[in-house]
Tab-separated table of C-alpha atoms in Angstrom:
chain	number	residue	atom	x	y	z
Y	1	MET	CA	-10.786	-14.600	61.757
Y	2	LYS	CA	-13.907	-15.645	59.867
Y	3	SER	CA	-14.794	-12.026	59.126
Y	4	GLN	CA	-11.281	-11.393	57.790
Y	5	VAL	CA	-11.588	-14.355	55.413
Y	6	MET	CA	-14.988	-13.107	54.229
Y	7	ASN	CA	-13.636	-9.597	53.736
Y	8	GLY	CA	-10.667	-10.951	51.794
Y	9	THR	CA	-12.959	-13.022	49.591
Y	10	ALA	CA	-15.243	-10.049	48.985
Y	11	ASN	CA	-12.273	-7.836	48.112
Y	12	GLY	CA	-10.960	-10.477	45.689
Y	13	LEU	CA	-14.333	-10.739	43.975
Y	14	GLY	CA	-14.559	-6.957	43.841
Y	15	ARG	CA	-11.157	-6.677	42.179
Y	16	LYS	CA	-12.066	-9.360	39.642
Y	17	THR	CA	-15.362	-7.621	38.877
Y	18	ASN	CA	-13.658	-4.268	38.422
Y	19	LEU	CA	-11.021	-5.880	36.186
Y	20	PHE	CA	-13.748	-7.527	34.105
Y	21	TRP	CA	-15.640	-4.279	33.558
Y	22	SER	CA	-12.474	-2.329	32.820
Y	23	ARG	CA	-11.467	-4.836	30.151
Y	24	LEU	CA	-14.993	-4.843	28.761
Y	25	ILE	CA	-15.030	-1.058	28.495
Y	26	LYS	CA	-11.532	-0.975	27.020
Y	27	GLY	CA	-12.395	-3.464	24.284
Y	28	ARG	CA	-16.003	-2.332	23.808
Y	29	TYR	CA	-15.629	-1.744	20.065
Y	30	LEU	CA	-14.206	-5.217	19.484
Y	31	TYR	CA	-17.026	-6.769	21.502
Y	32	MET	CA	-19.555	-4.737	19.498
Y	33	MET	CA	-18.088	-6.212	16.311
Y	34	VAL	CA	-18.289	-9.736	17.717
Y	35	ALA	CA	-21.829	-9.325	19.093
Y	36	PRO	CA	-23.750	-9.856	15.783
Y	37	GLY	CA	-21.912	-13.123	15.159
Y	38	LEU	CA	-22.529	-14.324	18.714
Y	39	LEU	CA	-26.223	-13.424	18.437
Y	40	TYR	CA	-26.483	-15.265	15.127
Y	41	PHE	CA	-25.052	-18.472	16.579
Y	42	ALA	CA	-27.064	-18.138	19.794
Y	43	ILE	CA	-30.402	-17.608	18.016
Y	44	PHE	CA	-30.040	-19.806	14.947
Y	45	LYS	CA	-27.625	-22.528	16.131
Y	46	TYR	CA	-27.857	-23.051	19.901
Y	47	LEU	CA	-31.439	-22.051	20.718
Y	48	PRO	CA	-32.991	-24.468	18.162
Y	49	MET	CA	-31.028	-27.324	19.752
Y	50	TRP	CA	-33.791	-27.574	22.376
Y	51	GLY	CA	-36.009	-28.845	19.556
Y	52	VAL	CA	-33.915	-32.018	19.424
Y	53	MET	CA	-35.913	-33.108	22.473
Y	54	ILE	CA	-38.901	-34.074	20.297
Y	55	SER	CA	-36.851	-36.909	18.784
Y	56	PHE	CA	-37.431	-38.667	22.129
Y	57	LYS	CA	-41.137	-37.789	22.174
Y	58	ASP	CA	-44.274	-38.408	20.159
Y	59	TYR	CA	-44.731	-34.757	19.295
Y	60	LEU	CA	-48.404	-33.795	19.079
Y	61	PRO	CA	-49.035	-30.197	17.959
Y	62	TYR	CA	-52.264	-29.890	19.972
Y	63	ARG	CA	-50.454	-30.957	23.190
Y	64	GLY	CA	-47.438	-28.764	22.612
Y	65	PHE	CA	-43.710	-29.182	22.913
Y	66	TRP	CA	-43.511	-29.925	26.640
Y	67	ASN	CA	-46.693	-31.973	27.102
Y	68	SER	CA	-46.110	-34.500	24.329
Y	69	PRO	CA	-45.430	-38.011	25.699
Y	70	TRP	CA	-41.899	-39.359	26.068
Y	71	VAL	CA	-41.128	-42.465	23.990
Y	72	GLY	CA	-37.367	-42.812	24.490
Y	73	PHE	CA	-35.522	-44.314	21.526
Y	74	LYS	CA	-38.659	-45.469	19.707
Y	75	HIS	CA	-38.034	-43.342	16.611
Y	76	PHE	CA	-34.354	-44.299	16.427
Y	77	ASP	CA	-35.273	-47.971	16.690
Y	78	ARG	CA	-37.845	-47.574	13.915
Y	79	PHE	CA	-35.331	-45.805	11.686
Y	80	PHE	CA	-32.493	-48.309	12.213
Y	81	HIS	CA	-34.778	-51.271	11.503
Y	82	ASP	CA	-36.283	-49.687	8.407
Y	83	PRO	CA	-34.790	-51.186	5.186
Y	84	VAL	CA	-34.508	-47.651	3.780
Y	85	PHE	CA	-31.863	-46.842	6.430
Y	86	TRP	CA	-29.136	-48.772	4.608
Y	87	LEU	CA	-30.105	-47.209	1.276
Y	88	LEU	CA	-29.910	-43.704	2.768
Y	89	LEU	CA	-26.626	-44.487	4.527
Y	90	LYS	CA	-25.066	-45.840	1.343
Y	91	ASN	CA	-26.230	-42.964	-0.886
Y	92	THR	CA	-25.230	-40.292	1.626
Y	93	PHE	CA	-21.806	-41.814	2.319
Y	94	VAL	CA	-21.043	-42.275	-1.376
Y	95	LEU	CA	-21.890	-38.650	-2.176
Y	96	ALA	CA	-19.949	-37.458	0.892
Y	97	ILE	CA	-16.859	-39.468	-0.100
Y	98	TYR	CA	-17.125	-38.161	-3.659
Y	99	ASN	CA	-17.185	-34.634	-2.240
Y	100	ILE	CA	-14.083	-35.259	-0.148
Y	101	VAL	CA	-12.108	-37.045	-2.881
Y	102	PHE	CA	-13.047	-34.987	-5.927
Y	103	PHE	CA	-14.181	-31.587	-4.636
Y	104	PHE	CA	-12.032	-30.850	-1.572
Y	105	PRO	CA	-8.661	-30.808	-3.434
Y	106	ILE	CA	-9.937	-28.582	-6.280
Y	107	PRO	CA	-9.892	-25.251	-4.336
Y	108	ILE	CA	-6.357	-26.053	-3.180
Y	109	LEU	CA	-5.202	-26.672	-6.753
Y	110	ILE	CA	-6.878	-23.493	-8.002
Y	111	ALA	CA	-5.305	-21.458	-5.187
Y	112	LEU	CA	-1.864	-22.882	-5.988
Y	113	MET	CA	-2.271	-22.078	-9.686
Y	114	LEU	CA	-3.537	-18.555	-8.973
Y	115	ASN	CA	-0.600	-18.018	-6.633
Y	116	GLU	CA	1.791	-18.784	-9.497
Y	117	LEU	CA	0.306	-16.108	-11.785
Y	118	ARG	CA	2.487	-13.027	-12.018
Y	119	VAL	CA	0.294	-10.821	-14.244
Y	120	GLU	CA	-1.930	-9.093	-11.689
Y	121	TRP	CA	-4.784	-8.033	-13.965
Y	122	PHE	CA	-5.078	-11.556	-15.376
Y	123	LYS	CA	-4.943	-13.050	-11.889
Y	124	ARG	CA	-7.774	-10.762	-10.690
Y	125	TYR	CA	-9.821	-11.614	-13.776
Y	126	ILE	CA	-9.477	-15.371	-13.166
Y	127	GLN	CA	-10.323	-14.944	-9.476
Y	128	THR	CA	-13.500	-13.037	-10.318
Y	129	ALA	CA	-14.480	-15.607	-12.948
Y	130	VAL	CA	-14.188	-18.531	-10.531
Y	131	TYR	CA	-15.890	-16.657	-7.642
Y	132	ILE	CA	-19.052	-15.672	-9.559
Y	133	PRO	CA	-20.746	-19.131	-9.670
Y	134	HIS	CA	-20.895	-19.167	-5.854
Y	135	PHE	CA	-23.502	-16.393	-5.957
Y	136	VAL	CA	-25.768	-18.314	-8.344
Y	137	SER	CA	-28.564	-20.151	-6.511
Y	138	TRP	CA	-28.921	-23.908	-6.812
Y	139	VAL	CA	-32.278	-23.424	-8.498
Y	140	VAL	CA	-30.586	-21.531	-11.323
Y	141	VAL	CA	-27.708	-24.031	-11.489
Y	142	VAL	CA	-30.057	-27.008	-11.776
Y	143	GLY	CA	-32.118	-25.100	-14.339
Y	144	MET	CA	-28.966	-24.613	-16.416
Y	145	VAL	CA	-28.160	-28.321	-16.085
Y	146	TYR	CA	-31.631	-29.222	-17.343
Y	147	THR	CA	-31.172	-26.845	-20.265
Y	148	PHE	CA	-27.840	-28.404	-21.254
Y	149	PHE	CA	-28.494	-32.077	-20.474
Y	150	SER	CA	-32.194	-32.612	-21.071
Y	151	SER	CA	-32.859	-35.596	-23.338
Y	152	GLU	CA	-35.292	-33.494	-25.364
Y	153	GLY	CA	-33.579	-30.426	-26.770
Y	154	GLY	CA	-30.652	-30.290	-24.372
Y	155	ILE	CA	-27.737	-28.386	-25.891
Y	156	PHE	CA	-25.015	-30.809	-24.797
Y	157	THR	CA	-27.200	-33.842	-25.536
Y	158	ASN	CA	-27.820	-32.623	-29.077
Y	159	MET	CA	-24.087	-32.060	-29.565
Y	160	LEU	CA	-23.408	-35.682	-28.579
Y	161	VAL	CA	-26.117	-36.933	-30.946
Y	162	ASN	CA	-24.724	-34.865	-33.806
Y	163	ALA	CA	-21.237	-36.214	-33.056
Y	164	GLY	CA	-22.554	-39.769	-33.393
Y	165	PHE	CA	-22.459	-40.827	-29.716
Y	166	GLY	CA	-26.196	-41.422	-29.460
Y	167	LYS	CA	-28.674	-39.958	-26.997
Y	168	ILE	CA	-27.696	-40.242	-23.314
Y	169	ASN	CA	-30.382	-39.518	-20.747
Y	170	PHE	CA	-28.193	-37.832	-18.146
Y	171	LEU	CA	-31.032	-36.604	-15.927
Y	172	MET	CA	-32.805	-39.955	-15.652
Y	173	SER	CA	-29.739	-42.181	-15.353
Y	174	ASN	CA	-28.623	-43.739	-12.079
Y	175	ASP	CA	-25.068	-43.930	-13.400
Y	176	TRP	CA	-24.852	-40.193	-14.149
Y	177	PHE	CA	-26.630	-38.809	-11.074
Y	178	ARG	CA	-23.649	-38.744	-8.696
Y	179	PRO	CA	-21.064	-37.476	-11.239
Y	180	MET	CA	-23.411	-34.644	-12.188
Y	181	ILE	CA	-23.947	-33.709	-8.527
Y	182	ILE	CA	-20.179	-33.515	-7.942
Y	183	LEU	CA	-19.527	-31.600	-11.173
Y	184	GLU	CA	-22.167	-29.054	-10.189
Y	185	VAL	CA	-20.548	-28.600	-6.768
Y	186	ILE	CA	-17.096	-28.220	-8.323
Y	187	TRP	CA	-18.323	-25.604	-10.812
Y	188	LYS	CA	-20.249	-23.615	-8.222
Y	189	GLU	CA	-18.108	-23.732	-5.079
Y	190	SER	CA	-14.480	-24.364	-6.094
Y	191	GLY	CA	-13.627	-20.713	-6.674
Y	192	TRP	CA	-15.162	-19.596	-3.400
Y	193	GLY	CA	-13.212	-22.254	-1.542
Y	194	THR	CA	-9.913	-20.780	-2.726
Y	195	ILE	CA	-10.279	-17.612	-0.627
Y	196	ILE	CA	-8.916	-19.082	2.613
Y	197	PHE	CA	-6.066	-20.875	0.836
Y	198	LEU	CA	-5.059	-17.707	-1.030
Y	199	ALA	CA	-5.072	-15.827	2.278
Y	200	ALA	CA	-2.792	-18.487	3.774
Y	201	LEU	CA	-0.486	-18.302	0.746
Y	202	SER	CA	-0.216	-14.520	1.060
Y	203	GLY	CA	1.431	-15.022	4.451
Y	204	VAL	CA	4.348	-17.053	3.079
Y	205	ASP	CA	7.662	-15.210	3.469
Y	206	PRO	CA	8.925	-14.247	-0.057
Y	207	THR	CA	12.523	-14.584	1.116
Y	208	LEU	CA	11.988	-18.348	1.347
Y	209	TYR	CA	11.389	-18.478	-2.398
Y	210	GLU	CA	14.413	-16.284	-3.074
Y	211	ALA	CA	16.615	-18.549	-0.963
Y	212	ALA	CA	15.233	-21.602	-2.749
Y	213	LYS	CA	15.999	-20.049	-6.157
Y	214	MET	CA	19.576	-19.366	-5.071
Y	215	ASP	CA	19.864	-23.040	-4.101
Y	216	GLY	CA	18.693	-24.026	-7.573
Y	217	ALA	CA	15.131	-25.080	-6.709
Y	218	GLY	CA	12.659	-24.901	-9.573
Y	219	ARG	CA	8.964	-24.070	-9.420
Y	220	MET	CA	7.872	-27.594	-8.521
Y	221	LYS	CA	10.437	-27.948	-5.732
Y	222	GLN	CA	9.423	-24.553	-4.330
Y	223	LEU	CA	5.808	-25.669	-4.424
Y	224	TRP	CA	6.568	-28.950	-2.684
Y	225	HIS	CA	9.015	-27.724	-0.037
Y	226	ILE	CA	7.712	-24.195	0.693
Y	227	THR	CA	4.154	-23.552	-0.513
Y	228	LEU	CA	2.455	-26.775	0.524
Y	229	PRO	CA	4.064	-26.938	3.999
Y	230	ALA	CA	3.014	-23.310	4.545
Y	231	ILE	CA	-0.680	-24.115	4.022
Y	232	ARG	CA	-0.650	-27.642	5.456
Y	233	SER	CA	-2.190	-26.589	8.783
Y	234	THR	CA	-4.930	-24.671	6.946
Y	235	ILE	CA	-5.693	-27.737	4.822
Y	236	VAL	CA	-5.905	-29.949	7.923
Y	237	ILE	CA	-8.231	-27.569	9.800
Y	238	LEU	CA	-10.545	-27.144	6.815
Y	239	PHE	CA	-10.563	-30.900	6.283
Y	240	ILE	CA	-11.618	-31.456	9.904
Y	241	LEU	CA	-14.362	-28.842	9.579
Y	242	ARG	CA	-15.441	-30.454	6.328
Y	243	LEU	CA	-15.892	-33.770	8.121
Y	244	GLY	CA	-18.287	-32.029	10.511
Y	245	SER	CA	-20.671	-31.602	7.593
Y	246	PHE	CA	-19.659	-34.912	6.019
Y	247	LEU	CA	-23.259	-36.127	5.711
Y	248	ASP	CA	-24.593	-32.746	4.574
Y	249	THR	CA	-24.789	-33.494	0.876
Y	250	GLY	CA	-26.711	-30.339	0.034
Y	251	PHE	CA	-30.461	-30.734	0.373
Y	252	GLU	CA	-31.515	-28.119	-2.183
Y	253	GLN	CA	-29.236	-29.391	-4.941
Y	254	VAL	CA	-30.049	-33.082	-4.450
Y	255	PHE	CA	-33.773	-32.441	-4.032
Y	256	LEU	CA	-33.930	-30.483	-7.296
Y	257	MET	CA	-32.019	-33.195	-9.174
Y	258	LEU	CA	-34.148	-36.057	-7.826
Y	259	ASN	CA	-36.829	-37.723	-9.918
Y	260	SER	CA	-38.669	-41.034	-9.898
Y	261	THR	CA	-35.972	-42.833	-11.923
Y	262	ASN	CA	-32.822	-41.833	-9.983
Y	263	ARG	CA	-34.253	-41.892	-6.451
Y	264	GLU	CA	-32.569	-45.234	-5.773
Y	265	VAL	CA	-29.127	-43.581	-5.884
Y	266	GLY	CA	-30.155	-40.018	-5.008
Y	267	GLU	CA	-32.285	-40.325	-1.871
Y	268	VAL	CA	-30.188	-39.086	1.078
Y	269	PHE	CA	-30.810	-38.228	4.735
Y	270	ASP	CA	-31.635	-34.581	3.980
Y	271	THR	CA	-34.315	-35.351	1.392
Y	272	TYR	CA	-35.704	-38.157	3.574
Y	273	VAL	CA	-36.045	-35.760	6.522
Y	274	TYR	CA	-37.826	-33.235	4.299
Y	275	VAL	CA	-40.302	-35.783	2.954
Y	276	ASN	CA	-41.114	-37.291	6.369
Y	277	GLY	CA	-40.964	-34.103	8.415
Y	278	VAL	CA	-42.395	-31.380	6.176
Y	279	GLN	CA	-44.560	-33.264	3.706
Y	280	GLN	CA	-45.857	-36.054	5.973
Y	281	GLY	CA	-45.756	-34.256	9.335
Y	282	GLN	CA	-43.670	-36.902	11.166
Y	283	PHE	CA	-41.796	-34.288	13.175
Y	284	SER	CA	-40.377	-36.519	15.905
Y	285	PHE	CA	-39.213	-39.217	13.505
Y	286	SER	CA	-37.544	-36.767	11.109
Y	287	THR	CA	-35.852	-35.002	14.051
Y	288	ALA	CA	-34.425	-38.343	15.178
Y	289	VAL	CA	-33.007	-38.925	11.690
Y	290	GLY	CA	-31.444	-35.461	11.657
Y	291	LEU	CA	-29.980	-35.973	15.140
Y	292	PHE	CA	-28.388	-39.246	14.060
Y	293	LYS	CA	-26.759	-37.492	11.108
Y	294	SER	CA	-25.425	-34.712	13.345
Y	295	LEU	CA	-23.977	-37.194	15.856
Y	296	VAL	CA	-22.114	-38.984	13.057
Y	297	GLY	CA	-20.624	-35.653	11.981
Y	298	LEU	CA	-19.588	-34.874	15.564
Y	299	CYS	CA	-17.855	-38.248	15.917
Y	300	LEU	CA	-15.973	-37.689	12.653
Y	301	VAL	CA	-14.778	-34.253	13.787
Y	302	VAL	CA	-13.526	-35.590	17.137
Y	303	ALA	CA	-11.740	-38.522	15.478
Y	304	ALA	CA	-10.167	-36.337	12.779
Y	305	ASN	CA	-9.043	-33.767	15.349
Y	306	LYS	CA	-7.298	-36.456	17.431
Y	307	ALA	CA	-5.658	-37.865	14.315
Y	308	ALA	CA	-4.432	-34.392	13.334
Y	309	LYS	CA	-2.847	-33.867	16.743
Y	310	LYS	CA	-1.112	-37.232	16.547
Y	311	ILE	CA	0.612	-36.241	13.306
Y	312	GLY	CA	1.760	-32.959	14.852
Y	313	GLU	CA	-0.902	-30.537	13.602
Y	314	GLN	CA	-2.751	-28.096	15.840
Y	315	GLY	CA	-6.299	-29.264	15.111
Y	316	VAL	CA	-9.502	-27.330	15.674
Y	317	TYR	CA	-9.480	-27.482	19.497
């Protein structure tokens, strides 16, 4: 009896193994296409996660990764009791909220406007024009901002002076730092963000619009009752994913815009990690700060996903 059970189990495992290999061989080309993406995430996303361990250690380069002493939550305790923590939290949250409120809706609006264009060559021209800034590096973007808004010889600054508004020091002002950061993001990334929304809009059944026209619905009613509901799930999913990087305010951009006069409103977690980790060599402490930021993003994604499911949307998982 026992041998029969073992034979049956072995036969079941054999059938499952054969089925697995047959499916693998059948879909080999699809798996080959997926493999580079899986390798990218495995090497650059999951493998480095082991480095998070040093946030619970006093990492000493001469003792190595594994032999450095454990210190538990020492670095987290130091960070949370440091007065700079509340400054970083405030600056990062304000910039993140600005990004959500002012930047996130812009790609949706652009996609809706592009979808309403009926002249194809003009539509393609506008799409290309709004896509191009995405391929400009932040170094070039910030260089352009300095050229336009510098207090000494800036093109836009000189225009304001000539118009009688007086000289405004945009680059050194605490009041102008955050608006300029958001305006730069809008100019650079809004067009690129429209791609997914335009793809979602292309899947809307044209007969819905024809039926709405026959019922007397104008452009605005078609937009409200057909277009927006068609991309609502896409908006929700992208919003949830956006919350995952809620505290990622863009290190390169913020770092290039920072100076000694606007650091009070511009210092964020990313720049703080760079200064402490790279410039000062506090690897364990800076890793703890980065881990805290990632955990906040994870909590926001989980909460937003549950909220999306409660209102009837599919969510990310």
